């Protein structure tokens, strides 16, 4: 394939669903994806974000040929996903965070062996790639364990390894970090960064986790109600919306509202000021700086940081755009 | 192993291996098959005796062979209405199958055959031994048994293809339970599970023989036991092949048409 063919080309892509109205024979038409157009070049790393039901999964299903567009077209790796489904399947790797492509009753090792055959990898290539993935994703400890006995974190590493076994040129991850603990998320992200650095794999990622986007994606597509609401860099997105973070602090004793801080803005207080919420701009100040300023005024017992969720970012994006 | 069919062979082997985990279930199946075997033997032997020692071409010895072979093959030839695939359509996991570079019908066939062949061990062989030791089983001469084994394998393939065609209707129907139950009733009756097909009244015999169902059970039993032999046996096996082509093509067609209207459920 020539370098000029984009990894993903979507033009006027539209998908409607008929939904039966409750208690009626009438059907409503719901537009899940609405006249969407974008291109992802080879080697790009794109975060595809939006609220639940915004149309993310619907788009992905059309990109891999398991859903027919109502209108418009999608080309993936230069192929027609519907007509050339099997050829396309050899060139892409897909992970649906909520579903498993592994064989439930069989050891992880056996799933990789089967996938190697399915993708018709030469034996030596399959062995070498399997060893490499097993090591990088730290699967050794559960390599002989049946899939149904794995923890979510272990299974997700195995899923991503399985999707990468045939060294696909495009990796599509649908909510890969959902339900994972902080450490597992971190390890997965580091692996994906290293994998992309080595193989130049194009990445399309849907997530609800801003951390995924920050660490993994150079470009962000925001979809809202089936339409593309933003296409650009993450800093660009941050610049268009308020991405302040919220610091919640628990203080040793009731304290007056912490107003007039240089590093953060007071939002609200609870329990006579025992718990207070402050907003700060992560681009300007760090958490220790805020903490230092607060500590000068009151004794801090505990603290937590709220990341702005994707929904929040999208909501703010829309609040700004609607006049 | 020609490389073209290696992925399917691998799936078959893996599915066979996975079955070892379900050995207790196989044992349960064996006990059920055995119990119903004695029940069937009691009723059908009484029928033969009441008819004066022969009915529809069956005497006590050939009826005994029919009873035990039909029970023995039940683990391998699935006349039921499993819902593995329909469940995957309902939950949306079918998306995973369509995202693989493999034909969905034939890859499921490989998995199902792994299960079918495994059942020969814990279910078919013990039942044949028990049947032979109790009321007896007559077998065809070696060439007939060999052809009978081919008929068993073809019946296993055909049984899968029929269930697949019913399950894939899930692409149109959200709930397939009704269709599957109906299929199970019709297929087990017309296959000759409860009463051998030659004992059916003429009109029902004609109806049954116009369907693929007798090829599932009656044919392998007849060929294995030598009730049908020579050219007639060969013809019966070719008739199985004919149905495999027809039912298999129907499944392919349904898959292709259904894929275009597939609305993968759930995120």
CSV table of N, CA, C and O in Angstrom, one decimal, chain A residues 81-131:
chain,number,residue,atom,x,y,z
A,81,UNK,N,-14.8,-1.4,3.8
A,81,UNK,CA,-14.9,-2.3,5.0
A,81,UNK,C,-16.0,-3.4,4.8
A,81,UNK,O,-15.9,-4.5,5.3
A,82,UNK,N,-17.1,-3.1,4.1
A,82,UNK,CA,-18.1,-4.0,3.9
A,82,UNK,C,-17.8,-5.1,2.9
A,82,UNK,O,-18.0,-6.3,3.2
A,83,UNK,N,-17.3,-4.7,1.8
A,83,UNK,CA,-17.1,-5.6,0.7
A,83,UNK,C,-15.8,-6.4,0.9
A,83,UNK,O,-15.6,-7.5,0.4
A,84,UNK,N,-14.8,-5.8,1.6
A,84,UNK,CA,-13.5,-6.4,1.8
A,84,UNK,C,-13.2,-6.6,3.3
A,84,UNK,O,-12.1,-6.5,3.7
A,85,UNK,N,-14.2,-7.1,4.0
A,85,UNK,CA,-14.1,-7.3,5.4
A,85,UNK,C,-13.0,-8.1,5.8
A,85,UNK,O,-12.2,-7.8,6.7
A,86,UNK,N,-12.8,-9.3,5.2
A,86,UNK,CA,-11.8,-10.2,5.7
A,86,UNK,C,-10.4,-9.7,5.3
A,86,UNK,O,-9.5,-9.9,6.1
A,87,UNK,N,-10.2,-9.1,4.2
A,87,UNK,CA,-8.9,-8.5,3.8
A,87,UNK,C,-8.6,-7.4,4.8
A,87,UNK,O,-7.4,-7.3,5.3
A,88,UNK,N,-9.6,-6.7,5.2
A,88,UNK,CA,-9.4,-5.6,6.1
A,88,UNK,C,-9.0,-6.1,7.5
A,88,UNK,O,-8.1,-5.6,8.2
A,89,UNK,N,-9.7,-7.2,7.9
A,89,UNK,CA,-9.5,-7.8,9.2
A,89,UNK,C,-8.0,-8.2,9.4
A,89,UNK,O,-7.5,-8.3,10.5
A,90,UNK,N,-7.3,-8.5,8.3
A,90,UNK,CA,-5.9,-8.9,8.4
A,90,UNK,C,-5.0,-7.8,8.6
A,90,UNK,O,-3.9,-7.9,9.0
A,91,UNK,N,-5.5,-6.5,8.4
A,91,UNK,CA,-4.6,-5.4,8.5
A,91,UNK,C,-4.9,-4.4,9.6
A,91,UNK,O,-4.2,-3.5,9.8
A,92,UNK,N,-6.0,-4.7,10.3
A,92,UNK,CA,-6.4,-3.9,11.5
A,92,UNK,C,-6.5,-4.8,12.7
A,92,UNK,O,-6.7,-6.0,12.6
A,93,UNK,N,-6.3,-4.1,13.9
A,93,UNK,CA,-6.5,-4.8,15.1
A,93,UNK,C,-7.6,-4.0,15.9
A,93,UNK,O,-7.6,-2.8,15.9
A,94,UNK,N,-8.5,-4.7,16.5
A,94,UNK,CA,-9.6,-4.1,17.1
A,94,UNK,C,-9.8,-4.6,18.5
A,94,UNK,O,-9.7,-5.8,18.7
A,95,UNK,N,-10.0,-3.7,19.5
A,95,UNK,CA,-10.3,-4.2,20.9
A,95,UNK,C,-11.6,-3.4,21.3
A,95,UNK,O,-11.6,-2.2,21.3
A,96,UNK,N,-12.6,-4.2,21.6
A,96,UNK,CA,-13.8,-3.7,22.2
A,96,UNK,C,-13.6,-3.9,23.7
A,96,UNK,O,-13.6,-5.0,24.1
A,97,UNK,N,-13.5,-2.8,24.5
A,97,UNK,CA,-13.3,-3.0,25.9
A,97,UNK,C,-14.3,-3.9,26.6
A,97,UNK,O,-13.9,-4.5,27.6
A,98,UNK,N,-15.5,-3.9,26.1
A,98,UNK,CA,-16.5,-4.6,26.8
A,98,UNK,C,-16.7,-6.1,26.3
A,98,UNK,O,-17.5,-6.8,26.8
A,99,UNK,N,-16.0,-6.4,25.2
A,99,UNK,CA,-16.1,-7.7,24.7
A,99,UNK,C,-14.8,-8.4,24.6
A,99,UNK,O,-13.7,-7.7,24.6
A,100,UNK,N,-14.8,-9.7,24.5
A,100,UNK,CA,-13.5,-10.4,24.4
A,100,UNK,C,-13.3,-11.2,23.1
A,100,UNK,O,-14.2,-11.8,22.6
A,101,UNK,N,-12.1,-11.1,22.5
A,101,UNK,CA,-11.8,-11.8,21.3
A,101,UNK,C,-11.0,-13.1,21.7
A,101,UNK,O,-10.6,-13.8,20.8
A,102,UNK,N,-10.8,-13.3,23.0
A,102,UNK,CA,-10.1,-14.5,23.4
A,102,UNK,C,-11.0,-15.7,23.6
A,102,UNK,O,-12.2,-15.5,23.8
A,103,UNK,N,-10.5,-16.9,23.7
A,103,UNK,CA,-11.3,-18.0,23.9
A,103,UNK,C,-11.4,-18.3,25.4
A,103,UNK,O,-10.4,-18.6,26.1
A,104,UNK,N,-12.6,-18.1,25.9
A,104,UNK,CA,-12.9,-18.1,27.3
A,104,UNK,C,-12.4,-19.3,28.1
A,104,UNK,O,-11.8,-19.2,29.2
A,105,UNK,N,-12.5,-20.5,27.5
A,105,UNK,CA,-12.1,-21.8,28.2
A,105,UNK,C,-10.7,-22.1,28.1
A,105,UNK,O,-10.2,-23.0,28.7
A,106,UNK,N,-10.0,-21.4,27.2
A,106,UNK,CA,-8.6,-21.9,26.8
A,106,UNK,C,-7.6,-21.0,27.5
A,106,UNK,O,-7.9,-19.8,27.8
A,107,UNK,N,-6.4,-21.5,27.7
A,107,UNK,CA,-5.3,-20.7,28.2
A,107,UNK,C,-5.0,-19.5,27.3
A,107,UNK,O,-5.2,-19.6,26.0
A,108,UNK,N,-4.5,-18.4,27.8
A,108,UNK,CA,-4.1,-17.3,27.0
A,108,UNK,C,-3.2,-17.7,25.8
A,108,UNK,O,-3.4,-17.3,24.6
A,109,UNK,N,-2.2,-18.5,26.1
A,109,UNK,CA,-1.3,-19.1,25.2
A,109,UNK,C,-2.0,-19.6,23.9
A,109,UNK,O,-1.6,-19.4,22.8
A,110,UNK,N,-3.1,-20.4,24.2
A,110,UNK,CA,-3.8,-21.1,23.1
A,110,UNK,C,-4.5,-20.1,22.3
A,110,UNK,O,-4.6,-20.2,21.0
A,111,UNK,N,-5.1,-19.0,22.9
A,111,UNK,CA,-5.8,-18.0,22.1
A,111,UNK,C,-4.8,-17.3,21.1
A,111,UNK,O,-5.1,-17.1,19.9
A,112,UNK,N,-3.6,-17.1,21.6
A,112,UNK,CA,-2.6,-16.5,20.7
A,112,UNK,C,-2.2,-17.4,19.6
A,112,UNK,O,-2.0,-17.0,18.4
A,113,UNK,N,-2.1,-18.7,19.9
A,113,UNK,CA,-1.7,-19.7,18.9
A,113,UNK,C,-2.8,-19.8,17.8
A,113,UNK,O,-2.5,-19.8,16.6
A,114,UNK,N,-4.1,-19.8,18.2
A,114,UNK,CA,-5.2,-19.8,17.3
A,114,UNK,C,-5.2,-18.6,16.4
A,114,UNK,O,-5.3,-18.6,15.2
A,115,UNK,N,-5.0,-17.4,17.0
A,115,UNK,CA,-5.0,-16.2,16.3
A,115,UNK,C,-3.8,-16.1,15.3
A,115,UNK,O,-4.0,-15.6,14.2
A,116,UNK,N,-2.7,-16.7,15.7
A,116,UNK,CA,-1.6,-16.8,14.7
A,116,UNK,C,-2.0,-17.6,13.5
A,116,UNK,O,-1.6,-17.2,12.4
A,117,UNK,N,-2.7,-18.7,13.7
A,117,UNK,CA,-3.1,-19.5,12.5
A,117,UNK,C,-4.2,-18.7,11.7
A,117,UNK,O,-4.1,-18.7,10.5
A,118,UNK,N,-5.1,-18.1,12.4
A,118,UNK,CA,-6.2,-17.4,11.7
A,118,UNK,C,-5.6,-16.3,10.8
A,118,UNK,O,-6.1,-16.0,9.7
A,119,UNK,N,-4.6,-15.6,11.3
A,119,UNK,CA,-4.0,-14.5,10.6
A,119,UNK,C,-2.9,-15.1,9.6
A,119,UNK,O,-2.2,-14.3,8.9
A,120,UNK,N,-2.7,-16.4,9.6
A,120,UNK,CA,-1.8,-17.1,8.7
A,120,UNK,C,-0.4,-16.5,8.8
A,120,UNK,O,0.3,-16.3,7.8
A,121,UNK,N,0.0,-16.3,10.1
A,121,UNK,CA,1.4,-15.9,10.3
A,121,UNK,C,2.3,-17.1,10.1
A,121,UNK,O,2.0,-18.1,10.6
A,122,UNK,N,3.5,-16.9,9.5
A,122,UNK,CA,4.5,-17.9,9.4
A,122,UNK,C,4.8,-18.3,10.9
A,122,UNK,O,4.9,-17.4,11.8
A,123,UNK,N,5.1,-19.6,11.1
A,123,UNK,CA,5.3,-20.1,12.5
A,123,UNK,C,6.4,-19.3,13.3
A,123,UNK,O,6.2,-18.9,14.4
A,124,UNK,N,7.5,-19.0,12.6
A,124,UNK,CA,8.6,-18.3,13.2
A,124,UNK,C,8.2,-16.9,13.6
A,124,UNK,O,8.5,-16.4,14.7
A,125,UNK,N,7.5,-16.2,12.7
A,125,UNK,CA,7.0,-14.8,13.0
A,125,UNK,C,6.0,-14.8,14.1
A,125,UNK,O,6.1,-14.0,15.1
A,126,UNK,N,5.1,-15.8,14.1
A,126,UNK,CA,4.1,-15.9,15.2
A,126,UNK,C,4.8,-16.1,16.5
A,126,UNK,O,4.5,-15.4,17.5
A,127,UNK,N,5.8,-17.0,16.6
A,127,UNK,CA,6.5,-17.3,17.8
A,127,UNK,C,7.2,-16.1,18.4
A,127,UNK,O,7.1,-15.7,19.5
A,128,UNK,N,7.9,-15.4,17.4
A,128,UNK,CA,8.7,-14.2,17.9
A,128,UNK,C,7.8,-13.1,18.4
A,128,UNK,O,8.1,-12.5,19.4
A,129,UNK,N,6.8,-12.8,17.6
A,129,UNK,CA,5.9,-11.7,18.0
A,129,UNK,C,5.1,-12.1,19.3
A,129,UNK,O,4.9,-11.2,20.1
A,130,UNK,N,4.7,-13.3,19.5
A,130,UNK,CA,4.1,-13.7,20.7
A,130,UNK,C,5.0,-13.5,21.9
A,130,UNK,O,4.5,-13.0,22.9
A,131,UNK,N,6.2,-14.0,21.7
A,131,UNK,CA,7.2,-13.8,22.9
A,131,UNK,C,7.3,-12.4,23.2
A,131,UNK,O,7.3,-12.0,24.4
